[in-house]
JSON list of C-alpha atoms in Angstrom, two decimals:
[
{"chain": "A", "resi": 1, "resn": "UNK", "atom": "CA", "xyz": [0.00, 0.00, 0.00]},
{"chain": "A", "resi": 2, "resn": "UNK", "atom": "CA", "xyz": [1.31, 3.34, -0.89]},
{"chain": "A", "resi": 3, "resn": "UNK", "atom": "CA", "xyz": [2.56, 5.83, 1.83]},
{"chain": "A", "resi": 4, "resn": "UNK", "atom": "CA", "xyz": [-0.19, 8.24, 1.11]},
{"chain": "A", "resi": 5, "resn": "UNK", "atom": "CA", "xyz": [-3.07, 5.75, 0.99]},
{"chain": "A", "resi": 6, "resn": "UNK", "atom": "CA", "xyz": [-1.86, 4.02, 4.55]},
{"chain": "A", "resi": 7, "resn": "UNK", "atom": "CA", "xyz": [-1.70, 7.49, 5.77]},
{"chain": "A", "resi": 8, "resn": "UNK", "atom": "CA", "xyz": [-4.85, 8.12, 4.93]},
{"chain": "A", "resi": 9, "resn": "UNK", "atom": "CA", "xyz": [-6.38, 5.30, 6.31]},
{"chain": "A", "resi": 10, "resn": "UNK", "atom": "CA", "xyz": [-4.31, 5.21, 9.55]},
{"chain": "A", "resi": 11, "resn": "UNK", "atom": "CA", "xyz": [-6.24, 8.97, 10.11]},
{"chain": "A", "resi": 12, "resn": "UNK", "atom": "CA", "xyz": [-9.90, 7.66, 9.31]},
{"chain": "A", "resi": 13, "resn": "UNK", "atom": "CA", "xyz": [-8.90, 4.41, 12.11]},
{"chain": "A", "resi": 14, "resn": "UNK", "atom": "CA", "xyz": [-8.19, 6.88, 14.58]},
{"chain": "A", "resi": 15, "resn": "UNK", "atom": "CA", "xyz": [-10.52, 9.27, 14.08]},
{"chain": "A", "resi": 16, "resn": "UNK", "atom": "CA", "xyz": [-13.02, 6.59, 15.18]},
{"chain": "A", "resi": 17, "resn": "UNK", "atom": "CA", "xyz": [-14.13, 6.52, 18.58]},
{"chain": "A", "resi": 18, "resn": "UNK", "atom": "CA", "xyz": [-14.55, 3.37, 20.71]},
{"chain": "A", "resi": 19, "resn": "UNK", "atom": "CA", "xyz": [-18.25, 3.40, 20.20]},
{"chain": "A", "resi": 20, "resn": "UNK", "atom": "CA", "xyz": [-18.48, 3.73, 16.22]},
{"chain": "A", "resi": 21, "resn": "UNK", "atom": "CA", "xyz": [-15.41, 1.20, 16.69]},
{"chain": "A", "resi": 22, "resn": "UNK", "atom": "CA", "xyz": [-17.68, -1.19, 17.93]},
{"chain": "A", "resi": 23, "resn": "UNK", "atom": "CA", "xyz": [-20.51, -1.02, 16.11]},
{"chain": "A", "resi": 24, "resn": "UNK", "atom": "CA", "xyz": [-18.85, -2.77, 13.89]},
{"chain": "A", "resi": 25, "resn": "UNK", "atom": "CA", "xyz": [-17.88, -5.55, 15.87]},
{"chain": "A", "resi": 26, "resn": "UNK", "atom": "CA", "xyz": [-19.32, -9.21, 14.02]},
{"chain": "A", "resi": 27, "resn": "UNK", "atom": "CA", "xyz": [-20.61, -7.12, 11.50]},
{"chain": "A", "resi": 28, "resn": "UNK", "atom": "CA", "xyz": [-21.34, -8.17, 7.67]},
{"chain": "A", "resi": 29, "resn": "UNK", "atom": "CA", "xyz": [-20.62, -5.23, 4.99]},
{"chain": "A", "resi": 30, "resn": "UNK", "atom": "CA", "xyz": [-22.54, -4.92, 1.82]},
{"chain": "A", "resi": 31, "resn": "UNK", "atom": "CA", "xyz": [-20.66, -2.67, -0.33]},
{"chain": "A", "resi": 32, "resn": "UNK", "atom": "CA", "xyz": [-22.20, -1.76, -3.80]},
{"chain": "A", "resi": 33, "resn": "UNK", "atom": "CA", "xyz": [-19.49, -0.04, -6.15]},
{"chain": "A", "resi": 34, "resn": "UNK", "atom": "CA", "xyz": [-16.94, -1.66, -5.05]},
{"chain": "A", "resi": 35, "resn": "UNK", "atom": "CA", "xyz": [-14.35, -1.95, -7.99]},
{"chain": "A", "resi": 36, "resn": "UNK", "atom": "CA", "xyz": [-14.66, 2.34, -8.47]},
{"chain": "A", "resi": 37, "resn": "UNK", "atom": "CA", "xyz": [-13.39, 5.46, -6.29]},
{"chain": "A", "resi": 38, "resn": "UNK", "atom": "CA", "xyz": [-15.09, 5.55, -3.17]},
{"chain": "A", "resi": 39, "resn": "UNK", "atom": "CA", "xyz": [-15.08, 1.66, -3.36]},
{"chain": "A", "resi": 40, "resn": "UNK", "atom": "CA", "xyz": [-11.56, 1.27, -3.27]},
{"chain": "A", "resi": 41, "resn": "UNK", "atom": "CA", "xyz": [-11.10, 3.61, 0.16]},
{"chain": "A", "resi": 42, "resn": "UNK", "atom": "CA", "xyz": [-13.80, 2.03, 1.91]},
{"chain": "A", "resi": 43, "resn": "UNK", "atom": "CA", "xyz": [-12.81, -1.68, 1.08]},
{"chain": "A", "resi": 44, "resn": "UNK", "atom": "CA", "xyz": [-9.36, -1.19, 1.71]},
{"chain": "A", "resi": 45, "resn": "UNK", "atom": "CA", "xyz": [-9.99, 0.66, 5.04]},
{"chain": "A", "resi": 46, "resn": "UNK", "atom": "CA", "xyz": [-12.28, -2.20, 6.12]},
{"chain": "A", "resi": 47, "resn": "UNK", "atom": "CA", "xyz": [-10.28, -4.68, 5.16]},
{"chain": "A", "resi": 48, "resn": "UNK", "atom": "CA", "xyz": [-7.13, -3.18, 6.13]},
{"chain": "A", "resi": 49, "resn": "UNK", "atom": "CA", "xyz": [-8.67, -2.75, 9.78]},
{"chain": "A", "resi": 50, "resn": "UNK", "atom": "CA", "xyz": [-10.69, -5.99, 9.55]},
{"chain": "A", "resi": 51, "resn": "UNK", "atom": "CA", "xyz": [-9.65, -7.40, 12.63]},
{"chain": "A", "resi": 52, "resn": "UNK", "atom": "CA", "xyz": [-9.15, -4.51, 14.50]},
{"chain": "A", "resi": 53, "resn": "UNK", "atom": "CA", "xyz": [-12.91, -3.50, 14.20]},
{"chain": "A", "resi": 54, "resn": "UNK", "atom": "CA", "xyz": [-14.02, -7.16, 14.43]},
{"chain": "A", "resi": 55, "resn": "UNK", "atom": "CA", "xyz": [-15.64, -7.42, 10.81]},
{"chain": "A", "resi": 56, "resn": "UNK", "atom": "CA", "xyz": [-16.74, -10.85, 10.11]},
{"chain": "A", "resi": 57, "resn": "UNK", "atom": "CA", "xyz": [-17.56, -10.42, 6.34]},
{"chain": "A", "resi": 58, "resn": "UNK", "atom": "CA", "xyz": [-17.14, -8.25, 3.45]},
{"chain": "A", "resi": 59, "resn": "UNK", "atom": "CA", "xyz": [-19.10, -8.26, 0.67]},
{"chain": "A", "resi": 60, "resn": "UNK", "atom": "CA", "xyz": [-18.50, -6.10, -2.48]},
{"chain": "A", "resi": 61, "resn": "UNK", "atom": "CA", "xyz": [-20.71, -5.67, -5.12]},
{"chain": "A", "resi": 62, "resn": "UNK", "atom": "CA", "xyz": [-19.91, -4.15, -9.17]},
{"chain": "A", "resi": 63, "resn": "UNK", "atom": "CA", "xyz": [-20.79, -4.30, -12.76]},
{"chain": "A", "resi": 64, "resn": "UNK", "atom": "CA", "xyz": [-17.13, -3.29, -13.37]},
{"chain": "A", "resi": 65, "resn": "UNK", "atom": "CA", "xyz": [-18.29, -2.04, -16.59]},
{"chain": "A", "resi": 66, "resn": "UNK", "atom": "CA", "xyz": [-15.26, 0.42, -16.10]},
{"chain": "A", "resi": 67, "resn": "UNK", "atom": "CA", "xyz": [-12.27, -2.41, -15.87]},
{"chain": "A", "resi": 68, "resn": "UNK", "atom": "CA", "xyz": [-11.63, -4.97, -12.78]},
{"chain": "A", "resi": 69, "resn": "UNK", "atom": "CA", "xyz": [-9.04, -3.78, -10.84]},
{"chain": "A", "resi": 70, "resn": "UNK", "atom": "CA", "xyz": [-6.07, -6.01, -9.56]},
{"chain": "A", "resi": 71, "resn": "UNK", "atom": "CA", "xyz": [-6.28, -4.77, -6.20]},
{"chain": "A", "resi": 72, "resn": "UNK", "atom": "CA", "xyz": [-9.45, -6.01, -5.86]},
{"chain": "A", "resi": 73, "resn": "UNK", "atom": "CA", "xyz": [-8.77, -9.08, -7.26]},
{"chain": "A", "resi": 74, "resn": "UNK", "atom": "CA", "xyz": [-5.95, -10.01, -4.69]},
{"chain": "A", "resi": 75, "resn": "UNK", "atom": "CA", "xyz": [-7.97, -9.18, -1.58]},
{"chain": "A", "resi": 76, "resn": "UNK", "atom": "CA", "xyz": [-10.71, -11.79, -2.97]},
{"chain": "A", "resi": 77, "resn": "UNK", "atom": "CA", "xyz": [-8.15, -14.44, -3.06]},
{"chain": "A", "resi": 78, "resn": "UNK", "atom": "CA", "xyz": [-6.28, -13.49, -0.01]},
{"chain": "A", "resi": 79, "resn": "UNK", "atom": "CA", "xyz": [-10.21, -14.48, 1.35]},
{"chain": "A", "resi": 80, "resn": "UNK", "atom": "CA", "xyz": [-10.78, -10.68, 2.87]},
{"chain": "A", "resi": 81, "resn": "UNK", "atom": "CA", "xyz": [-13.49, -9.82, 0.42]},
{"chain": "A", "resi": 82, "resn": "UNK", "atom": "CA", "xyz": [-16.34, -11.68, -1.14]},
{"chain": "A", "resi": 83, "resn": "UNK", "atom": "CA", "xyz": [-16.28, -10.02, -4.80]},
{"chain": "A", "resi": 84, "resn": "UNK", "atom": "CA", "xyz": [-19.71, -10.54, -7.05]},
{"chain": "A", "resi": 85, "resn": "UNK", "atom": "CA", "xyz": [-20.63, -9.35, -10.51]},
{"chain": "A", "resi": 86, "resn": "UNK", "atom": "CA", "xyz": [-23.52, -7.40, -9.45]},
{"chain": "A", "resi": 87, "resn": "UNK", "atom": "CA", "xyz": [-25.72, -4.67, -11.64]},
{"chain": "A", "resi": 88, "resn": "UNK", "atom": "CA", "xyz": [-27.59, -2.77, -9.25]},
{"chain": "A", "resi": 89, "resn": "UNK", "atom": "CA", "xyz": [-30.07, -1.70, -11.92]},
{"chain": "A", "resi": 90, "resn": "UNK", "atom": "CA", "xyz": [-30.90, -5.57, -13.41]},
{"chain": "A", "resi": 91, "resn": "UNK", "atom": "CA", "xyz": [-30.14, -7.75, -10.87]},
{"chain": "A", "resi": 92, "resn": "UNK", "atom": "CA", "xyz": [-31.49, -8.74, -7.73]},
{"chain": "A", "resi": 93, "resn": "UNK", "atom": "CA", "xyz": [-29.79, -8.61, -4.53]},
{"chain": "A", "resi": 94, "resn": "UNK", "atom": "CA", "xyz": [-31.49, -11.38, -2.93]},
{"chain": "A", "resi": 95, "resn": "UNK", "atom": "CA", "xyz": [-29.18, -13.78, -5.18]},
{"chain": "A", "resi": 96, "resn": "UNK", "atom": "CA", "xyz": [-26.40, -12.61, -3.63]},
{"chain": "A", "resi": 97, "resn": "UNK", "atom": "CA", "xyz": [-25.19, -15.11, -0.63]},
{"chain": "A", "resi": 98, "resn": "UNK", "atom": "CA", "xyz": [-24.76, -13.40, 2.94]},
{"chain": "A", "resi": 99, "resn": "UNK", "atom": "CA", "xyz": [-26.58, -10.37, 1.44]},
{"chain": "A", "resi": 100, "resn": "UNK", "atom": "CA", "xyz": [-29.50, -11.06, 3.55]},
{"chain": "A", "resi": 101, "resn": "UNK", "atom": "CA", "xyz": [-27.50, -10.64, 6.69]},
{"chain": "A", "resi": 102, "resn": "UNK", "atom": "CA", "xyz": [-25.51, -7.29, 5.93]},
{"chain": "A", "resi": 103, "resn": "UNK", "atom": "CA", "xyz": [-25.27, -5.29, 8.92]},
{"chain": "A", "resi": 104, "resn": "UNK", "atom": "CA", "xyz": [-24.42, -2.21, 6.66]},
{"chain": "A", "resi": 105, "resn": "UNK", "atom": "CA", "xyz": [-25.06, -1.25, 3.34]},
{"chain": "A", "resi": 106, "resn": "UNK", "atom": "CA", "xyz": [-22.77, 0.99, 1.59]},
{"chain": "A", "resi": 107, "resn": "UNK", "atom": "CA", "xyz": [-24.32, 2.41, -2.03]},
{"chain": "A", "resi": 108, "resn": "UNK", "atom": "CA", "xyz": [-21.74, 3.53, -3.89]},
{"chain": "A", "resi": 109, "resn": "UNK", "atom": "CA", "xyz": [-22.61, 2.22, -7.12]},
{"chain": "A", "resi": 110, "resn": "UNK", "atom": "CA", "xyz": [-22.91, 4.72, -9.86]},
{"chain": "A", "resi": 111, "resn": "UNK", "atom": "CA", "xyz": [-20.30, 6.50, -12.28]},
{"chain": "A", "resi": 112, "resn": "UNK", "atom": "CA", "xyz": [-18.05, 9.04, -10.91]},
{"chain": "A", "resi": 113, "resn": "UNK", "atom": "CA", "xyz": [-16.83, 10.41, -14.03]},
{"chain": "A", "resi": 114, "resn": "UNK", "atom": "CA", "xyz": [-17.93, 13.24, -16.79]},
{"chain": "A", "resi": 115, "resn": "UNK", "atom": "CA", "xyz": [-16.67, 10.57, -19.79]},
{"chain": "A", "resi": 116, "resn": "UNK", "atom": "CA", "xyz": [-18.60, 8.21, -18.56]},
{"chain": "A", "resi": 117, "resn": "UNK", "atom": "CA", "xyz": [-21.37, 9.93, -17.89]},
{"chain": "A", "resi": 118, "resn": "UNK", "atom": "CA", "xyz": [-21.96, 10.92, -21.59]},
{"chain": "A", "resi": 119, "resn": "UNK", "atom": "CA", "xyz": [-20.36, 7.41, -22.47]},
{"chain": "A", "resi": 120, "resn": "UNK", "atom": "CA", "xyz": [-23.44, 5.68, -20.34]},
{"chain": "A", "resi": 121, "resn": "UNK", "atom": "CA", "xyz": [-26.12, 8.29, -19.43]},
{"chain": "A", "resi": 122, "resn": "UNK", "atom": "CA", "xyz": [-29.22, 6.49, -18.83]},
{"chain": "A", "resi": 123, "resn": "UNK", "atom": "CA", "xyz": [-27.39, 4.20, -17.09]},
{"chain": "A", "resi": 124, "resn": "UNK", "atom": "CA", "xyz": [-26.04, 6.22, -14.38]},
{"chain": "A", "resi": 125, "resn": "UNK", "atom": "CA", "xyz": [-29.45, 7.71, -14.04]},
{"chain": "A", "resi": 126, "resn": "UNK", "atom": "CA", "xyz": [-30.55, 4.09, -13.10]},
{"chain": "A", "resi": 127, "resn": "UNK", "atom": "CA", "xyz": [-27.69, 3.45, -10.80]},
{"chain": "A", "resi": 128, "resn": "UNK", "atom": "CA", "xyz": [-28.65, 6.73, -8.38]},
{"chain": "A", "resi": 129, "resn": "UNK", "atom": "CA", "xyz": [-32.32, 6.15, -8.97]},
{"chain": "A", "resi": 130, "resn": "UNK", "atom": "CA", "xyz": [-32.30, 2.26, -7.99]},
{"chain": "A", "resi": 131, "resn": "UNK", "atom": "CA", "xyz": [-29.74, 3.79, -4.89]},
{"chain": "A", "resi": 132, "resn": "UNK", "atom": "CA", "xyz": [-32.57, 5.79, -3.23]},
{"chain": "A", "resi": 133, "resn": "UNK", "atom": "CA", "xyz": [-35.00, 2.79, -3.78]},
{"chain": "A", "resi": 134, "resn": "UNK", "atom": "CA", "xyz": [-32.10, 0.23, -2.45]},
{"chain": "A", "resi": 135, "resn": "UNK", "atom": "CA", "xyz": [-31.79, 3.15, 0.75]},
{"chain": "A", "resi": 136, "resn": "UNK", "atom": "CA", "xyz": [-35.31, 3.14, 1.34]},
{"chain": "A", "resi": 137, "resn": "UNK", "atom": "CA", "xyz": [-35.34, -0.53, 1.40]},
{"chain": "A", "resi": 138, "resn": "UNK", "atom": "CA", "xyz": [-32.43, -1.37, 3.64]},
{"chain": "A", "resi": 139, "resn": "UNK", "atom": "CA", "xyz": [-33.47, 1.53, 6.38]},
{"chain": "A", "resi": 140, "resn": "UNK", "atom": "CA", "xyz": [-37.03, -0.44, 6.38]},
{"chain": "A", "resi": 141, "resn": "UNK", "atom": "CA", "xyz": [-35.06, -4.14, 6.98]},
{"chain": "A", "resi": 142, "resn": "UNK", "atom": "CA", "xyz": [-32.89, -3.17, 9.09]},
{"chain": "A", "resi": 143, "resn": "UNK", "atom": "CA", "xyz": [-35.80, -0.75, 11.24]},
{"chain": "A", "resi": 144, "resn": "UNK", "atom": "CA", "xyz": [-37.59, -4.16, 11.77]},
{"chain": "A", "resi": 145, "resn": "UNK", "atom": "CA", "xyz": [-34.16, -6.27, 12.22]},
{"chain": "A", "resi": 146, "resn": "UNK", "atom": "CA", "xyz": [-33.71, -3.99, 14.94]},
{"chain": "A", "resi": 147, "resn": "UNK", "atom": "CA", "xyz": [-37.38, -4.06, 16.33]},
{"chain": "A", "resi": 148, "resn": "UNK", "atom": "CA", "xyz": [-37.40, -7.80, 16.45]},
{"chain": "A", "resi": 149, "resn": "UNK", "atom": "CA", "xyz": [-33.97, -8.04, 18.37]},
{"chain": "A", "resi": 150, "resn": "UNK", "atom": "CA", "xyz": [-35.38, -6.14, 21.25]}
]
């Protein structure tokens, strides 16, 4: 990992305190997006500090109609992501395994670049439309997860 980058996440880790710390203790991560941007921060820091915050799983989710990025690639095989061709616009998220028990649900699926955006308009349209939708949907299951654990 690059100086910068381990800098970088060294900062977010301890800019945590002890209680968002532990809310993620034996948690599962759904992370949509995974292969772009904001998907490679996130899913290195939470692999990166995997053990430290007590994550059981983590689950990333992408078309990667933009490429497939090595770095991705080696943290599936070294086992500390579950990767998953996944179009948030076509497909449904009830085929992916372990989905059903994600903890929290990070949305980052869409395209984060002007080329791309006139490359593949309607379909970023559908990515940030089907995100509020997919929002809406996980606030509601995990409102009741939460009402039937008490």
């Amino acid at each position: 990992m690059k100086k910068i980058i381990q800098q970088d996440m060294e900062r977010i880790y301890k800019g945590l305190t002890e209680q968002e710390r532990a809310k993620f203790q034996s948690s599962t991560v759904l992370f949509t997006g995974g292969a772009g941007f904001l998907g490679f921060y996130f899913i290195t820091f939470l692999t990166h500090y995997r053990q430290e915050l007590g994550i059981k799983k983590v689950i990333c989710l992408d078309n990667f109609q933009v490429g497939y990025p090595k770095w991705l690639e080696q943290l599936r095989d070294e086992g500390q992501v579950e990767l998953h061709k996944f179009n948030v616009i076509t497909d449904d998220i009830a085929d992916i395994p372990g989905a059903e028990q994600a903890d929290y649900i990070y949305h980052m699926a869409s395209i984060a670049s002007p080329i791309f955006y006139r490359k593949y308009p309607i379909e970023t349209l559908d990515a940030n439309q089907k995100r509020i939708r997919f929002g809406q949907t996980g606030r509601k299951q995990n409102y009741a997860l939460s009402q039937q654990s008490r």
